[in-house]
């Protein structure tokens, strides 16, 4: 449910918000793997897009984590393949709950 990302001078703590499977050939579902959430993969920069996409991820999540993703959250996305199903990916979305800097 929780994980830590250890970097050179900080430790970021995350909580899992969503777990779901996507089809990489579905253009809408594949949007979860992009790195710029200011616009969708077709260049759509409408402000409502990201909030609609978060609602979609909250809807398709396989597990009730008791945690919801919001537009202001810093996120970490983990993606892995599914054995014998090359067109599908398992996706885990996490939101940052703490960021500790150290020397």
One Martini backbone bead per residue (centre of mass of N, CA, C, O) as a GRO file, in nm:
protein
  103
    1UNK     BB    1   0.055   0.064  -0.018
    2UNK     BB    2   0.347   0.153   0.037
    3UNK     BB    3   0.618   0.378  -0.075
    4UNK     BB    4   0.968   0.432  -0.168
    5UNK     BB    5   1.175   0.697  -0.301
    6UNK     BB    6   1.522   0.692  -0.363
    7UNK     BB    7   1.740   0.954  -0.379
    8UNK     BB    8   2.008   1.145  -0.347
    9UNK     BB    9   1.834   1.387  -0.142
   10UNK     BB   10   1.566   1.196  -0.119
   11UNK     BB   11   1.242   1.099   0.023
   12UNK     BB   12   0.961   0.943  -0.120
   13UNK     BB   13   0.623   0.913  -0.032
   14UNK     BB   14   0.366   0.661  -0.100
   15UNK     BB   15   0.030   0.597  -0.216
   16UNK     BB   16  -0.202   0.390  -0.324
   17UNK     BB   17  -0.483   0.451  -0.558
   18UNK     BB   18  -0.428   0.269  -0.827
   19UNK     BB   19  -0.549  -0.038  -1.001
   20UNK     BB   20  -0.482  -0.143  -1.344
   21UNK     BB   21  -0.578  -0.224  -1.679
   22UNK     BB   22  -0.433  -0.190  -2.004
   23UNK     BB   23  -0.460  -0.106  -2.346
   24UNK     BB   24  -0.218  -0.005  -2.573
   25UNK     BB   25  -0.441   0.026  -2.822
   26UNK     BB   26  -0.582   0.231  -2.639
   27UNK     BB   27  -0.567   0.564  -2.653
   28UNK     BB   28  -0.693   0.642  -2.379
   29UNK     BB   29  -0.548   0.441  -2.187
   30UNK     BB   30  -0.247   0.517  -2.280
   31UNK     BB   31  -0.228   0.803  -2.133
   32UNK     BB   32  -0.095   0.703  -1.860
   33UNK     BB   33   0.216   0.693  -1.997
   34UNK     BB   34   0.259   0.976  -1.979
   35UNK     BB   35   0.438   1.290  -1.869
   36UNK     BB   36   0.216   1.507  -1.976
   37UNK     BB   37  -0.071   1.658  -1.805
   38UNK     BB   38  -0.140   1.929  -1.977
   39UNK     BB   39  -0.190   1.710  -2.207
   40UNK     BB   40  -0.281   1.522  -2.443
   41UNK     BB   41  -0.173   1.321  -2.712
   42UNK     BB   42  -0.329   1.540  -2.917
   43UNK     BB   43  -0.299   1.843  -2.764
   44UNK     BB   44  -0.498   1.867  -2.541
   45UNK     BB   45  -0.545   2.168  -2.308
   46UNK     BB   46  -0.775   2.118  -2.133
   47UNK     BB   47  -0.838   2.157  -1.798
   48UNK     BB   48  -1.047   1.903  -1.769
   49UNK     BB   49  -0.889   1.650  -1.854
   50UNK     BB   50  -0.741   1.557  -1.594
   51UNK     BB   51  -0.994   1.522  -1.417
   52UNK     BB   52  -1.128   1.312  -1.603
   53UNK     BB   53  -0.897   1.104  -1.587
   54UNK     BB   54  -0.910   1.058  -1.284
   55UNK     BB   55  -1.197   0.956  -1.280
   56UNK     BB   56  -1.138   0.714  -1.459
   57UNK     BB   57  -0.928   0.577  -1.274
   58UNK     BB   58  -1.122   0.553  -1.029
   59UNK     BB   59  -1.325   0.366  -1.185
   60UNK     BB   60  -1.110   0.124  -1.291
   61UNK     BB   61  -1.029   0.033  -1.033
   62UNK     BB   62  -0.982  -0.282  -0.872
   63UNK     BB   63  -0.933  -0.128  -0.596
   64UNK     BB   64  -1.004  -0.029  -0.264
   65UNK     BB   65  -0.781   0.203  -0.114
   66UNK     BB   66  -0.906   0.477   0.017
   67UNK     BB   67  -0.776   0.638  -0.230
   68UNK     BB   68  -0.760   0.954  -0.392
   69UNK     BB   69  -0.721   1.123  -0.680
   70UNK     BB   70  -0.588   1.449  -0.749
   71UNK     BB   71  -0.491   1.725  -0.929
   72UNK     BB   72  -0.262   1.817  -0.698
   73UNK     BB   73  -0.108   1.562  -0.721
   74UNK     BB   74   0.169   1.377  -0.681
   75UNK     BB   75   0.305   1.128  -0.902
   76UNK     BB   76   0.329   0.767  -0.949
   77UNK     BB   77   0.413   0.538  -1.218
   78UNK     BB   78   0.349   0.191  -1.257
   79UNK     BB   79   0.470  -0.047  -1.511
   80UNK     BB   80   0.359  -0.369  -1.640
   81UNK     BB   81   0.355  -0.666  -1.761
   82UNK     BB   82   0.170  -0.939  -1.903
   83UNK     BB   83   0.155  -1.259  -1.917
   84UNK     BB   84   0.063  -1.346  -2.240
   85UNK     BB   85  -0.015  -1.007  -2.274
   86UNK     BB   86   0.110  -0.770  -2.482
   87UNK     BB   87  -0.145  -0.548  -2.475
   88UNK     BB   88  -0.096  -0.541  -2.160
   89UNK     BB   89  -0.112  -0.336  -1.853
   90UNK     BB   90   0.001  -0.282  -1.537
   91UNK     BB   91  -0.126  -0.029  -1.308
   92UNK     BB   92   0.030   0.205  -1.072
   93UNK     BB   93  -0.100   0.454  -0.862
   94UNK     BB   94   0.063   0.728  -0.693
   95UNK     BB   95   0.079   0.935  -0.405
   96UNK     BB   96   0.219   1.189  -0.250
   97UNK     BB   97   0.298   1.230   0.120
   98UNK     BB   98   0.624   1.264   0.111
   99UNK     BB   99   0.921   1.496   0.140
  100UNK     BB  100   1.265   1.427   0.207
  101UNK     BB  101   1.539   1.614   0.284
  102UNK     BB  102   1.901   1.562   0.243
  103UNK     BB  103   2.270   1.548   0.281
   0.00000   0.00000   0.00000
